[in-house]
mmCIF file of C-alpha atoms in Angstrom:
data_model
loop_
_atom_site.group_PDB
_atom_site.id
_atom_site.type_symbol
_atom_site.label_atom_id
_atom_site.label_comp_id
_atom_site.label_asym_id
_atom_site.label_seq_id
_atom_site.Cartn_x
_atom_site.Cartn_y
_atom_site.Cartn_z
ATOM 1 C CA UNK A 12 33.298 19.732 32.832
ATOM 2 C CA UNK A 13 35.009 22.195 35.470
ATOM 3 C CA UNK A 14 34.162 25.967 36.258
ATOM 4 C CA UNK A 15 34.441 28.529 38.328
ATOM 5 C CA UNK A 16 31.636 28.871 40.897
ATOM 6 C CA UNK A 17 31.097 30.998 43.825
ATOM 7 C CA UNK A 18 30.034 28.520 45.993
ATOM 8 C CA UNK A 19 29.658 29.119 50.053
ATOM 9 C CA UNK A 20 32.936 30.304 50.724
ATOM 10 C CA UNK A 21 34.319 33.673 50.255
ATOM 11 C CA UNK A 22 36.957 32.504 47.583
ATOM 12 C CA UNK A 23 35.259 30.372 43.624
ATOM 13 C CA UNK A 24 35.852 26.840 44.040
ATOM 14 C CA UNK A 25 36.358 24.485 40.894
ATOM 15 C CA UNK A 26 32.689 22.293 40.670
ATOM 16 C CA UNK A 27 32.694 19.352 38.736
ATOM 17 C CA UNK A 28 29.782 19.053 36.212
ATOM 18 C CA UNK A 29 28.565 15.346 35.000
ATOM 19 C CA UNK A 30 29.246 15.521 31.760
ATOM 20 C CA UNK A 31 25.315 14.691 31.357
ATOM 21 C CA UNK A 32 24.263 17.535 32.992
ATOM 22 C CA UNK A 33 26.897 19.984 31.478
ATOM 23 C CA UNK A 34 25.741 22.505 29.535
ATOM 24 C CA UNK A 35 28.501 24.773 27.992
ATOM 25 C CA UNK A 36 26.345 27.391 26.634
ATOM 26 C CA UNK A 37 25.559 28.690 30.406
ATOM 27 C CA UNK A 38 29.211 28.385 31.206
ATOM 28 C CA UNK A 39 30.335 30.498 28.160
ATOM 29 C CA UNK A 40 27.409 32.742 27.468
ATOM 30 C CA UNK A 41 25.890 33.796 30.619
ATOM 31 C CA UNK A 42 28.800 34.681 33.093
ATOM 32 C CA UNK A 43 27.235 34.292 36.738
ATOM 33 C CA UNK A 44 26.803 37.301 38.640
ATOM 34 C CA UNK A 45 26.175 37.301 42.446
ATOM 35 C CA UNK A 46 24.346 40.252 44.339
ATOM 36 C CA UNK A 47 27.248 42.310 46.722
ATOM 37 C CA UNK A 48 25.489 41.596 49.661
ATOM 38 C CA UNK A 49 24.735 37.809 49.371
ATOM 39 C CA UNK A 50 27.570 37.357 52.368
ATOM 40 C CA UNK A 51 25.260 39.086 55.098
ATOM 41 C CA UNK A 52 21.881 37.870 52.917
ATOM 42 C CA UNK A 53 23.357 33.944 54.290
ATOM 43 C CA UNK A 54 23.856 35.143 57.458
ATOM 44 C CA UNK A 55 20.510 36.746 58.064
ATOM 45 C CA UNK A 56 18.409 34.054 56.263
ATOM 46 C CA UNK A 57 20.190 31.686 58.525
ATOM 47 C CA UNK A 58 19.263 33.668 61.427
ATOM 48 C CA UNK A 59 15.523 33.836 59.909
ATOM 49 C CA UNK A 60 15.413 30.468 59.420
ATOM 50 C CA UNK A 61 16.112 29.898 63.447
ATOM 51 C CA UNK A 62 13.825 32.816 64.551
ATOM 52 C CA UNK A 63 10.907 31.542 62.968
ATOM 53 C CA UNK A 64 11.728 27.627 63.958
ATOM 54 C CA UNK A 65 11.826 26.601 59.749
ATOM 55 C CA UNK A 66 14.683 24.729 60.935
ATOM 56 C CA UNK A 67 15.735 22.623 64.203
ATOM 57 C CA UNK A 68 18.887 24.532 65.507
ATOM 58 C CA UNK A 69 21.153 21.736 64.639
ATOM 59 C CA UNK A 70 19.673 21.315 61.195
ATOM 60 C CA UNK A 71 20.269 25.008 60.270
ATOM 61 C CA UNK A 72 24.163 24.713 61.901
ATOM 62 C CA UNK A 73 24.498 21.378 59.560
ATOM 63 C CA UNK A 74 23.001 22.323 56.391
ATOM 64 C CA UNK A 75 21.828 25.773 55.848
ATOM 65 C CA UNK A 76 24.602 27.094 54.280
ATOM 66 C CA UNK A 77 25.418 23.591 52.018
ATOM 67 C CA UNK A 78 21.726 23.967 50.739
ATOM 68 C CA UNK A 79 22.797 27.592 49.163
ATOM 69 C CA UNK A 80 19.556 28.485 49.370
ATOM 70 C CA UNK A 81 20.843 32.371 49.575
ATOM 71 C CA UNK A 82 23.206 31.656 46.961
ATOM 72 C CA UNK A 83 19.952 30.693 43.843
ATOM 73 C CA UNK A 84 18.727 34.334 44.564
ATOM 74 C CA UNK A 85 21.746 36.459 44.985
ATOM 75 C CA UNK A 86 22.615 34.871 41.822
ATOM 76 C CA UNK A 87 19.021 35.843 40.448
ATOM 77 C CA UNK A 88 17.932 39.010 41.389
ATOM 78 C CA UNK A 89 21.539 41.017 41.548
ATOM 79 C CA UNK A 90 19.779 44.740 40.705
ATOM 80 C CA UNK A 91 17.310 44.583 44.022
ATOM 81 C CA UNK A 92 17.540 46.655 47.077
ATOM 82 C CA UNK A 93 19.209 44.841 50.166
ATOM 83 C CA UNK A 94 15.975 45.047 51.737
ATOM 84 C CA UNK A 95 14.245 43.249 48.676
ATOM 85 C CA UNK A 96 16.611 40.522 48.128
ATOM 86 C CA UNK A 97 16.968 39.896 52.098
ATOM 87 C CA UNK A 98 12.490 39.698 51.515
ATOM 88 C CA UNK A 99 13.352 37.246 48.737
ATOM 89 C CA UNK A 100 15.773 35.161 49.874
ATOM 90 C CA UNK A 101 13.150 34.271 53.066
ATOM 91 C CA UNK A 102 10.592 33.430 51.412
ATOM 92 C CA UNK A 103 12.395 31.480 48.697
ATOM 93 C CA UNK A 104 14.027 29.696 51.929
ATOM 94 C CA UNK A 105 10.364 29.303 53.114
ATOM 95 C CA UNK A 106 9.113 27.663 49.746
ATOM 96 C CA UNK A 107 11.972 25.419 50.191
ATOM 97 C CA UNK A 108 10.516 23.850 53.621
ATOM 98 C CA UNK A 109 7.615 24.402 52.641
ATOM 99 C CA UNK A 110 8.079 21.713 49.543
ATOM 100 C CA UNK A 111 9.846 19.669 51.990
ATOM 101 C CA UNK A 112 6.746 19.505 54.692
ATOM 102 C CA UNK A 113 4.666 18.589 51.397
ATOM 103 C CA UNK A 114 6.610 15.891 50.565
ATOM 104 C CA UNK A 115 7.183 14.400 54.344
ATOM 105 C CA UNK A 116 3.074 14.743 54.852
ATOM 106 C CA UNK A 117 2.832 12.196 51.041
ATOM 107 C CA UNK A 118 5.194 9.914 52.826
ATOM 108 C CA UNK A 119 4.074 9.301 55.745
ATOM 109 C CA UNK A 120 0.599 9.515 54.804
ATOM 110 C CA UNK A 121 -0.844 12.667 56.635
ATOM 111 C CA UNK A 122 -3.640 13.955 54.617
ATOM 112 C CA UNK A 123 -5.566 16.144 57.027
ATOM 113 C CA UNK A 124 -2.251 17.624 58.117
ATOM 114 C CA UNK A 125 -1.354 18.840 54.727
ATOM 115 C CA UNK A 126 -5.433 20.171 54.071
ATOM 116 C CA UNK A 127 -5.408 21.968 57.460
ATOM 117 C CA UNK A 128 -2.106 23.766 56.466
ATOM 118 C CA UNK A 129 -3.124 24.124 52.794
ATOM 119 C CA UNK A 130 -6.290 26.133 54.260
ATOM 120 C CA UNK A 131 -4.007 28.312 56.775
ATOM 121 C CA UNK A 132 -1.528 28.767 53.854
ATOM 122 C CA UNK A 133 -4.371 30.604 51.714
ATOM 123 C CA UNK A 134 -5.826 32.735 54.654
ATOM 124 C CA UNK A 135 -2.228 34.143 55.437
ATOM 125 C CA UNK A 136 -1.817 35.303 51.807
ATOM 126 C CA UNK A 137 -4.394 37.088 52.083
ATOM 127 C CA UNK A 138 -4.096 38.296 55.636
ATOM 128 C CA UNK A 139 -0.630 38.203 56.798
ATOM 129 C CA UNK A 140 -0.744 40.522 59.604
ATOM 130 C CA UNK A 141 -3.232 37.845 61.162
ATOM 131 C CA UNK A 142 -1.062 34.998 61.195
ATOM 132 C CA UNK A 143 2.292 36.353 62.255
ATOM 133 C CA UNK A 144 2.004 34.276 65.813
ATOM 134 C CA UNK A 145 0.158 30.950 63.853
ATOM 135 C CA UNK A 146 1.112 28.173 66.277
ATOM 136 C CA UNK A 147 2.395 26.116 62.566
ATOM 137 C CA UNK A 148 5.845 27.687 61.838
ATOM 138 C CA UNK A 149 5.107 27.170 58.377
ATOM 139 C CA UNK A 150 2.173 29.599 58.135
ATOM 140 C CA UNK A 151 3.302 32.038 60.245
ATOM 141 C CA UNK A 152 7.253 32.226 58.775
ATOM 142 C CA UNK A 153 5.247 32.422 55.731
ATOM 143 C CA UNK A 154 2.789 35.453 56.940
ATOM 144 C CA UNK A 155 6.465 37.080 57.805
ATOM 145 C CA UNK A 156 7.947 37.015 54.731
ATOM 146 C CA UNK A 157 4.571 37.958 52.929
ATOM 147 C CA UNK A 158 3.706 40.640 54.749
ATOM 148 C CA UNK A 159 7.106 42.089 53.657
ATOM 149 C CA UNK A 160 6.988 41.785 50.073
ATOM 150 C CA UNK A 161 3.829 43.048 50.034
ATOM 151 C CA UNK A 162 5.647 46.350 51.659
ATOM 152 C CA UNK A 163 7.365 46.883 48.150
ATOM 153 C CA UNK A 164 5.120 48.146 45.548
ATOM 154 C CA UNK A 165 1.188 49.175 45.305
ATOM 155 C CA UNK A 166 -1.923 47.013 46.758
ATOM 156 C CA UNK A 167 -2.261 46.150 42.412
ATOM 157 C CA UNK A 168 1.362 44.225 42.902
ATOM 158 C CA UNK A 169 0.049 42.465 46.029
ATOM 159 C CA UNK A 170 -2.972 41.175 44.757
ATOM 160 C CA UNK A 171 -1.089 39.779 41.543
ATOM 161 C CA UNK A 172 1.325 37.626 43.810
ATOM 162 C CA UNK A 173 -1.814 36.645 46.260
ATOM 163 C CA UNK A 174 -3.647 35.301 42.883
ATOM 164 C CA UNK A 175 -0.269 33.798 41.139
ATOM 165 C CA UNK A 176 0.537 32.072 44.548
ATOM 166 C CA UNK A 177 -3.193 30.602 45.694
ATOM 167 C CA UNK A 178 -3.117 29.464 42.213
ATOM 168 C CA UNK A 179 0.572 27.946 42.971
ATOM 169 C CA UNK A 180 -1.022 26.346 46.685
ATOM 170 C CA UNK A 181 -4.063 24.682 44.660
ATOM 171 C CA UNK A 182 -1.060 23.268 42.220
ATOM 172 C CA UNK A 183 0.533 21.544 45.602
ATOM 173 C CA UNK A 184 -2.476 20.013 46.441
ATOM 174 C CA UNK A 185 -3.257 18.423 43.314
ATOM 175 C CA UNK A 186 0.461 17.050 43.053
ATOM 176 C CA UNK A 187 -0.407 15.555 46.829
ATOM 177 C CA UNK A 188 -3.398 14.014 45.403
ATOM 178 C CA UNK A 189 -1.633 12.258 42.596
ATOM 179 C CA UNK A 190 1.441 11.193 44.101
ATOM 180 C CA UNK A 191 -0.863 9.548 47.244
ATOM 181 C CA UNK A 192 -2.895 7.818 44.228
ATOM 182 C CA UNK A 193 0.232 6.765 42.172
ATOM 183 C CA UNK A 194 -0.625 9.293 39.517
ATOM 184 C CA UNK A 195 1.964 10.037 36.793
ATOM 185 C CA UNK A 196 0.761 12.725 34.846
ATOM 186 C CA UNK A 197 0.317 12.617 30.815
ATOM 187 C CA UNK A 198 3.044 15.065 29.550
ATOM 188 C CA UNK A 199 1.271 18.024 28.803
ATOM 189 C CA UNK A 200 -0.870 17.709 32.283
ATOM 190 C CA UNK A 201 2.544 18.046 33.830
ATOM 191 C CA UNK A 202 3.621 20.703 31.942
ATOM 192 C CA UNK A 203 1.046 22.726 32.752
ATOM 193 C CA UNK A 204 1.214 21.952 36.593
ATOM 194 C CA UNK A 205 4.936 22.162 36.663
ATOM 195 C CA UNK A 206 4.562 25.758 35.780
ATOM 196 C CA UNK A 207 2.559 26.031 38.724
ATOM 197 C CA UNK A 208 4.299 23.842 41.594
ATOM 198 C CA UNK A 209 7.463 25.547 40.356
ATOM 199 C CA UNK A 210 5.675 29.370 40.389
ATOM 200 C CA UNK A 211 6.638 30.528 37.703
ATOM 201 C CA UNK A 212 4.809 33.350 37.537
ATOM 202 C CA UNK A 213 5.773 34.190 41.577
ATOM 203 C CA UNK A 214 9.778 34.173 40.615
ATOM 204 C CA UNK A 215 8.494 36.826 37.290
ATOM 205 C CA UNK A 216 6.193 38.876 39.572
ATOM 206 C CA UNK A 217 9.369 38.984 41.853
ATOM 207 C CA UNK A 218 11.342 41.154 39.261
ATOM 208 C CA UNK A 219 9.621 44.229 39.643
ATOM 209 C CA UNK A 220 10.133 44.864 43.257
ATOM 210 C CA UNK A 221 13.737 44.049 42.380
ATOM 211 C CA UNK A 222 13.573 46.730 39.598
ATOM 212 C CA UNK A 223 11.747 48.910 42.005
ATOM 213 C CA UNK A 224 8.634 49.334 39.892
ATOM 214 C CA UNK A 225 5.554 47.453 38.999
ATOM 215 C CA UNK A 226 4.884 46.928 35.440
ATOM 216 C CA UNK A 227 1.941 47.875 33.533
ATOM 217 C CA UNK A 228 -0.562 45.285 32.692
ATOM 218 C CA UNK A 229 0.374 46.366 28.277
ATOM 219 C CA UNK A 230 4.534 45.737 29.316
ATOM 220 C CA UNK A 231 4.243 42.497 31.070
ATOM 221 C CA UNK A 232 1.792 41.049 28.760
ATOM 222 C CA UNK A 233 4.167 42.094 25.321
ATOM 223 C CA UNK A 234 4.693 38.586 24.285
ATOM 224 C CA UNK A 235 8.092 39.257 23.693
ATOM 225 C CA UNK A 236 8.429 39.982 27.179
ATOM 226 C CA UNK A 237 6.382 37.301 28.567
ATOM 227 C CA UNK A 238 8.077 35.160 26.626
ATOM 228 C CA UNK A 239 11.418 35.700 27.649
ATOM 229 C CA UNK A 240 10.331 35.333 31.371
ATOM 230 C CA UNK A 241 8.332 32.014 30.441
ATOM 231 C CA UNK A 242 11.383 30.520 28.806
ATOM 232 C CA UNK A 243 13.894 31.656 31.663
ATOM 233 C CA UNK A 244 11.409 29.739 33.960
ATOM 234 C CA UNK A 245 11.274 26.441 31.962
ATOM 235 C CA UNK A 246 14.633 26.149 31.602
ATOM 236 C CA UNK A 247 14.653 26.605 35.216
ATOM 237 C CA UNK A 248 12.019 23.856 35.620
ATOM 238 C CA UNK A 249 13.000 21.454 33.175
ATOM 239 C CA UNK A 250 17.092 21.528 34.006
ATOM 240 C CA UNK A 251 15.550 20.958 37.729
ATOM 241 C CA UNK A 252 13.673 17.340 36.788
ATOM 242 C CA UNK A 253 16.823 16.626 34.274
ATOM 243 C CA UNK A 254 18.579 16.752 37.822
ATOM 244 C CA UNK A 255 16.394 15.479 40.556
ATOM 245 C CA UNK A 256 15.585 13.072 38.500
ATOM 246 C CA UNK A 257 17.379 10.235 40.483
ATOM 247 C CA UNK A 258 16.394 11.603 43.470
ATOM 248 C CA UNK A 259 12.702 11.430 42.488
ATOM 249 C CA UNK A 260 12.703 7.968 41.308
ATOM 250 C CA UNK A 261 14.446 6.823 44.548
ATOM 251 C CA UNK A 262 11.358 8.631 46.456
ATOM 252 C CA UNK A 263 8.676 7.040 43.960
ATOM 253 C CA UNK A 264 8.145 10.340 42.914
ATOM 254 C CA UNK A 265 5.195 10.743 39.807
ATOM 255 C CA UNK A 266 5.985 14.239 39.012
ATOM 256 C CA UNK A 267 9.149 14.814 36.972
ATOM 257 C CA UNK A 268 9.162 15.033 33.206
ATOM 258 C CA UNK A 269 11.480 12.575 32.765
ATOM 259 C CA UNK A 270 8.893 10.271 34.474
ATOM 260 C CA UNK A 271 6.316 11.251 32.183
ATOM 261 C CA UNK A 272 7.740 10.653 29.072
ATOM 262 C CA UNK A 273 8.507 7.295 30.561
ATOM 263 C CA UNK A 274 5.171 6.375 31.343
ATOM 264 C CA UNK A 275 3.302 7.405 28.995
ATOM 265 C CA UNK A 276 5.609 8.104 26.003
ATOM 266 C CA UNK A 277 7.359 4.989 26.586
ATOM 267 C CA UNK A 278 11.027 6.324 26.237
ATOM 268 C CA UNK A 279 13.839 4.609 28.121
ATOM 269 C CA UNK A 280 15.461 5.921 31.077
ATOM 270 C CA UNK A 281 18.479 7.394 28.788
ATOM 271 C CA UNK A 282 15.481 8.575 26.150
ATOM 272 C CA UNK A 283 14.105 10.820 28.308
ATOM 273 C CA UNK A 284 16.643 12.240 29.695
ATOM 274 C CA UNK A 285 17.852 12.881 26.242
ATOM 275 C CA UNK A 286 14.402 14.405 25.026
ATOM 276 C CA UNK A 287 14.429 16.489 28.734
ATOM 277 C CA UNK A 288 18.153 17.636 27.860
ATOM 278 C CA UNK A 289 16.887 18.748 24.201
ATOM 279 C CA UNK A 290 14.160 21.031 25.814
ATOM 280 C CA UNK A 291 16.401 22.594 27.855
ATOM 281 C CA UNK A 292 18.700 23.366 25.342
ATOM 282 C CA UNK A 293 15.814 24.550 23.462
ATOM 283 C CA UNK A 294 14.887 27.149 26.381
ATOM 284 C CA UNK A 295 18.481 29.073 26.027
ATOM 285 C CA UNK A 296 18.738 29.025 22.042
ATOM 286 C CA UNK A 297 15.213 30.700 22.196
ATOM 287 C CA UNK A 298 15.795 32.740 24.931
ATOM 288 C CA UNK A 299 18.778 34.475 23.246
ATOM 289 C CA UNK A 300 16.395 35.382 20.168
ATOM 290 C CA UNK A 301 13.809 36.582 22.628
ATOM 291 C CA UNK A 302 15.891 38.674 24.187
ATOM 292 C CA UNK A 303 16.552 40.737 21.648
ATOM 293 C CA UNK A 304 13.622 41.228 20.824
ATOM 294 C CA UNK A 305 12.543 42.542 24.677
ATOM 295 C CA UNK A 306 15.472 44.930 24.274
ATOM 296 C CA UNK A 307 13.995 46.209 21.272
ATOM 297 C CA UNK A 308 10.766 46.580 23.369
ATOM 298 C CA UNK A 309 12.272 48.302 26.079
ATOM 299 C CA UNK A 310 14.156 50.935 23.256
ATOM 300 C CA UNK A 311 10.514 51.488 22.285
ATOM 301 C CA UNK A 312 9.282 52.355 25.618
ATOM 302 C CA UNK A 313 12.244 54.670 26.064
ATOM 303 C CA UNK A 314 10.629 57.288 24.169
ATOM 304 C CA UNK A 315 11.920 60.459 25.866
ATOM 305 C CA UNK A 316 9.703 61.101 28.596
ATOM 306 C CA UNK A 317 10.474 60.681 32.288
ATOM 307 C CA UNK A 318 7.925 57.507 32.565
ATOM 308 C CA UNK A 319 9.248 56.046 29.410
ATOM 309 C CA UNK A 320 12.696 56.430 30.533
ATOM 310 C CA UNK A 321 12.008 54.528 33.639
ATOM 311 C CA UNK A 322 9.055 51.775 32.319
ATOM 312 C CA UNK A 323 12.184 50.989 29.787
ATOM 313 C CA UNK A 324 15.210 50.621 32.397
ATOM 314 C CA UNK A 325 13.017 48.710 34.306
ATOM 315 C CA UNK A 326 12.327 46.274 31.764
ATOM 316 C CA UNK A 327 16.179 46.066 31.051
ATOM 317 C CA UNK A 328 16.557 45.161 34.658
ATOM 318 C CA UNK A 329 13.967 42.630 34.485
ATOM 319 C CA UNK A 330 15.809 41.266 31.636
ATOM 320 C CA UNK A 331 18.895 41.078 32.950
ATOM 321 C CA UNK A 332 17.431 39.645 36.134
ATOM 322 C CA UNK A 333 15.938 36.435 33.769
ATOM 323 C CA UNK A 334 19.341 36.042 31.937
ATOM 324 C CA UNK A 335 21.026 35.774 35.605
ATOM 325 C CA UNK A 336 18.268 32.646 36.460
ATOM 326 C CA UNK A 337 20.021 31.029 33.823
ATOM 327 C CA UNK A 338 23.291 30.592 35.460
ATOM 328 C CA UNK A 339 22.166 30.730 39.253
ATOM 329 C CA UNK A 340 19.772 27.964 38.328
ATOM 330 C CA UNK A 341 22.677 25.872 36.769
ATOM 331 C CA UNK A 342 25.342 26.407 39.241
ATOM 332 C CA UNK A 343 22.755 26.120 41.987
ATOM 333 C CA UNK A 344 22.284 22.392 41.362
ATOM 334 C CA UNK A 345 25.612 21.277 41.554
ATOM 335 C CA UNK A 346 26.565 23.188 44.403
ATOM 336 C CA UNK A 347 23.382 22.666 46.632
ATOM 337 C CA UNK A 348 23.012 19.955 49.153
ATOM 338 C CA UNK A 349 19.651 19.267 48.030
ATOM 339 C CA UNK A 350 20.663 17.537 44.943
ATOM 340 C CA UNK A 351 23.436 15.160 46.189
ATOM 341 C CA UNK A 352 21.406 11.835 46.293
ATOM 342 C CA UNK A 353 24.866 9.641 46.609
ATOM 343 C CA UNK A 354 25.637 11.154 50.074
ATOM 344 C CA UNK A 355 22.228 10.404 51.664
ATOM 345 C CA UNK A 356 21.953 7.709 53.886
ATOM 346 C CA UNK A 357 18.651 6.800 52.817
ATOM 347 C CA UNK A 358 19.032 8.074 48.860
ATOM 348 C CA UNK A 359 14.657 8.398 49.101
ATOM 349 C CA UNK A 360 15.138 10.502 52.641
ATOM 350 C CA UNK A 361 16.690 14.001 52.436
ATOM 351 C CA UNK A 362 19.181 14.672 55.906
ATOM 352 C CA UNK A 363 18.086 18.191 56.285
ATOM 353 C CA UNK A 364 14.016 17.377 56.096
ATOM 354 C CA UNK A 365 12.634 17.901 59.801
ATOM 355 C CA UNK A 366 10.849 15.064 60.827
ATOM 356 C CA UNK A 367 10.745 15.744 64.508
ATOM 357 C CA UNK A 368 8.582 18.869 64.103
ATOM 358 C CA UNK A 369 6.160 17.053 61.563
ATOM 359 C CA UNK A 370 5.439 14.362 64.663
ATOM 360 C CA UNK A 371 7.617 11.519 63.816
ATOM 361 C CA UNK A 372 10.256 9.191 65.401
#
């Protein structure tokens, strides 16, 4: 199937969806948006990306821009200040190498490397300002881009995303531990830590600074609301293993769904992507339902008073913000370097991973 995508270039280009991947419900029912300043956004995040040595110079030149990155959040969070989404888009750049360090240290077997930056990882969240000069360009781009979103909103925010993300860190280290054991994780064990390595609750929390106001604790927790922003987040997930999947069982990955219901379901290869397919189709039919229902929610909280005004156009932001994941999520896997296995050299050995940095040859 063929759409219209933004892309990396100023003008849409025509991307070619696999047929098994293609889902025409995005295409037709959530038009993509794109945040007005996502042309200076890739052009700063590049230039983060160098500052704060994420990237070897010639990496960054080669594949920065091909990755797109800048292109998943512009297409996610379209209502948040410059400022905000610029905060975003570096640490979701971040995350990115920072997944990418995780994997290199399974490979090539570096245990202690991976504990001793685990350990700096949670001491930075909770004291940025401390680790801005860390000698590991991991923790200390991450202390950056930390210490600005916690800049946004009230200490109350900040301590939210410090216990969603040490929760998200502890996640990484068990998915280390069972992919250096050969672990494949019953289904509902990786469920449960997919919601984690994939921080789902970090990309929610992210939608109030975007809407420029935390939530209180009685409108994030309205299940209607919570469960639009869990169901925005596993189809975000779940369409993710439906398309790494080939890329994961090239790198003897254990930690896809697809894998799971192989191993211990026993479905075929074309089975579970089938069943994986149905849940994500599953994830927008019940999103559309649930979003109703939030907008409903957020008419209630609009009851004619200043803060009810506001609490209820924030939670239409937030709203629209999860309906935009939908299609930046989508388009963002067949536009993004990341995903193209076929063009690799080594299909289990990603060209844009720094191995030089991580000490090997």
């Amino acid at each position: 199937m063929h759409a219209l995508s933004h892309g990396t270039t100023s003008k849409p280009t025509t991307i070619a969806v696999p047929p098994a991947l293609s889902l025409p419900v995005i295409e037709a029912a959530f038009p993509r948006q794109l945040h007005p300043y996502w042309p200076k956004l890739q052009e700063e995040t590049r230039a983060w990306l160098l500052e704060k040595r994420l990237m070897p110079a010639g990496k960054v030149e080669e594949y920065a821009d091909g990755l797109c990155y800048t292109d998943l959040m512009a297409g996610y969070y379209t209502d948040a200040a410059d400022e905000v989404l610029q905060a975003i888009a570096d640490y979701s750049a971040w995350f990115f190498v920072w997944d990418d360090r995780h994997d290199r240290d399974i490979v090539h077997g570096r245990p202690d490397a991976w504990r001793r930056l685990k350990d700096h990882l949670h001491t930075a969240l909770d004291r940025p300002a401390d680790h801005l000069r860390h000698e590991d360009a991991l923790v200390s781009g991450f202390a950056d881009s930390v210490r600005r979103l916690y800049s946004f909103l009230p200490d109350t925010w900040n301590a939210r995303f410090a216990r969603h993300f040490h929760a998200v860190i502890e996640a990484y280290d068990r998915e280390f531990r069972n992919r250096t054991e050969g672990t494949v994780p019953t289904v509902e064990e990786y469920l449960e830590l997919r919601r984690l390595t994939f921080a789902h609750w970090i990309w929610t929390d992210l939608l109030e600074p975007s809407a420029g106001c935390e939530l209180p604790d009685a409108v994030r927790k309205d299940p209607s609301y919570r469960k639009a922003a869990l169901l925005s987040q596993e189809f975000a997930a779940w369409y993710n293993d439906l398309c790494s999947l080939p890329k994961e069982l090239a790198g003897n990955e254990v930690h896809n769904l697809g894998i799971s219901l192989i191993v211990h379901e026993g479905l075929s290869l074309e089975e579970a992507v089938a069943d994986v397919r149905c849940r994500v189709e599953k994830c927008v039919t019940e999103f559309l339902d649930a979003e109703q229902e939030v907008l409903r929610f957020a008419d209630g909280l609009d009851d004619g008073t200043v803060g009810g005004k506001e609490r209820g156009a924030a939670v239409r932001s937030c709203l629209g913000n999860m309906r935009n994941w939908f299609s930046s999520v989508y388009w963002f896997h067949h536009e993004s370097g990341r995903y193209m296995v076929d063009s690799w050299d080594d299909r289990s050995t990603p060209p844009y991973v720094n191995n030089e940095a991580a000490g090997e040859k």
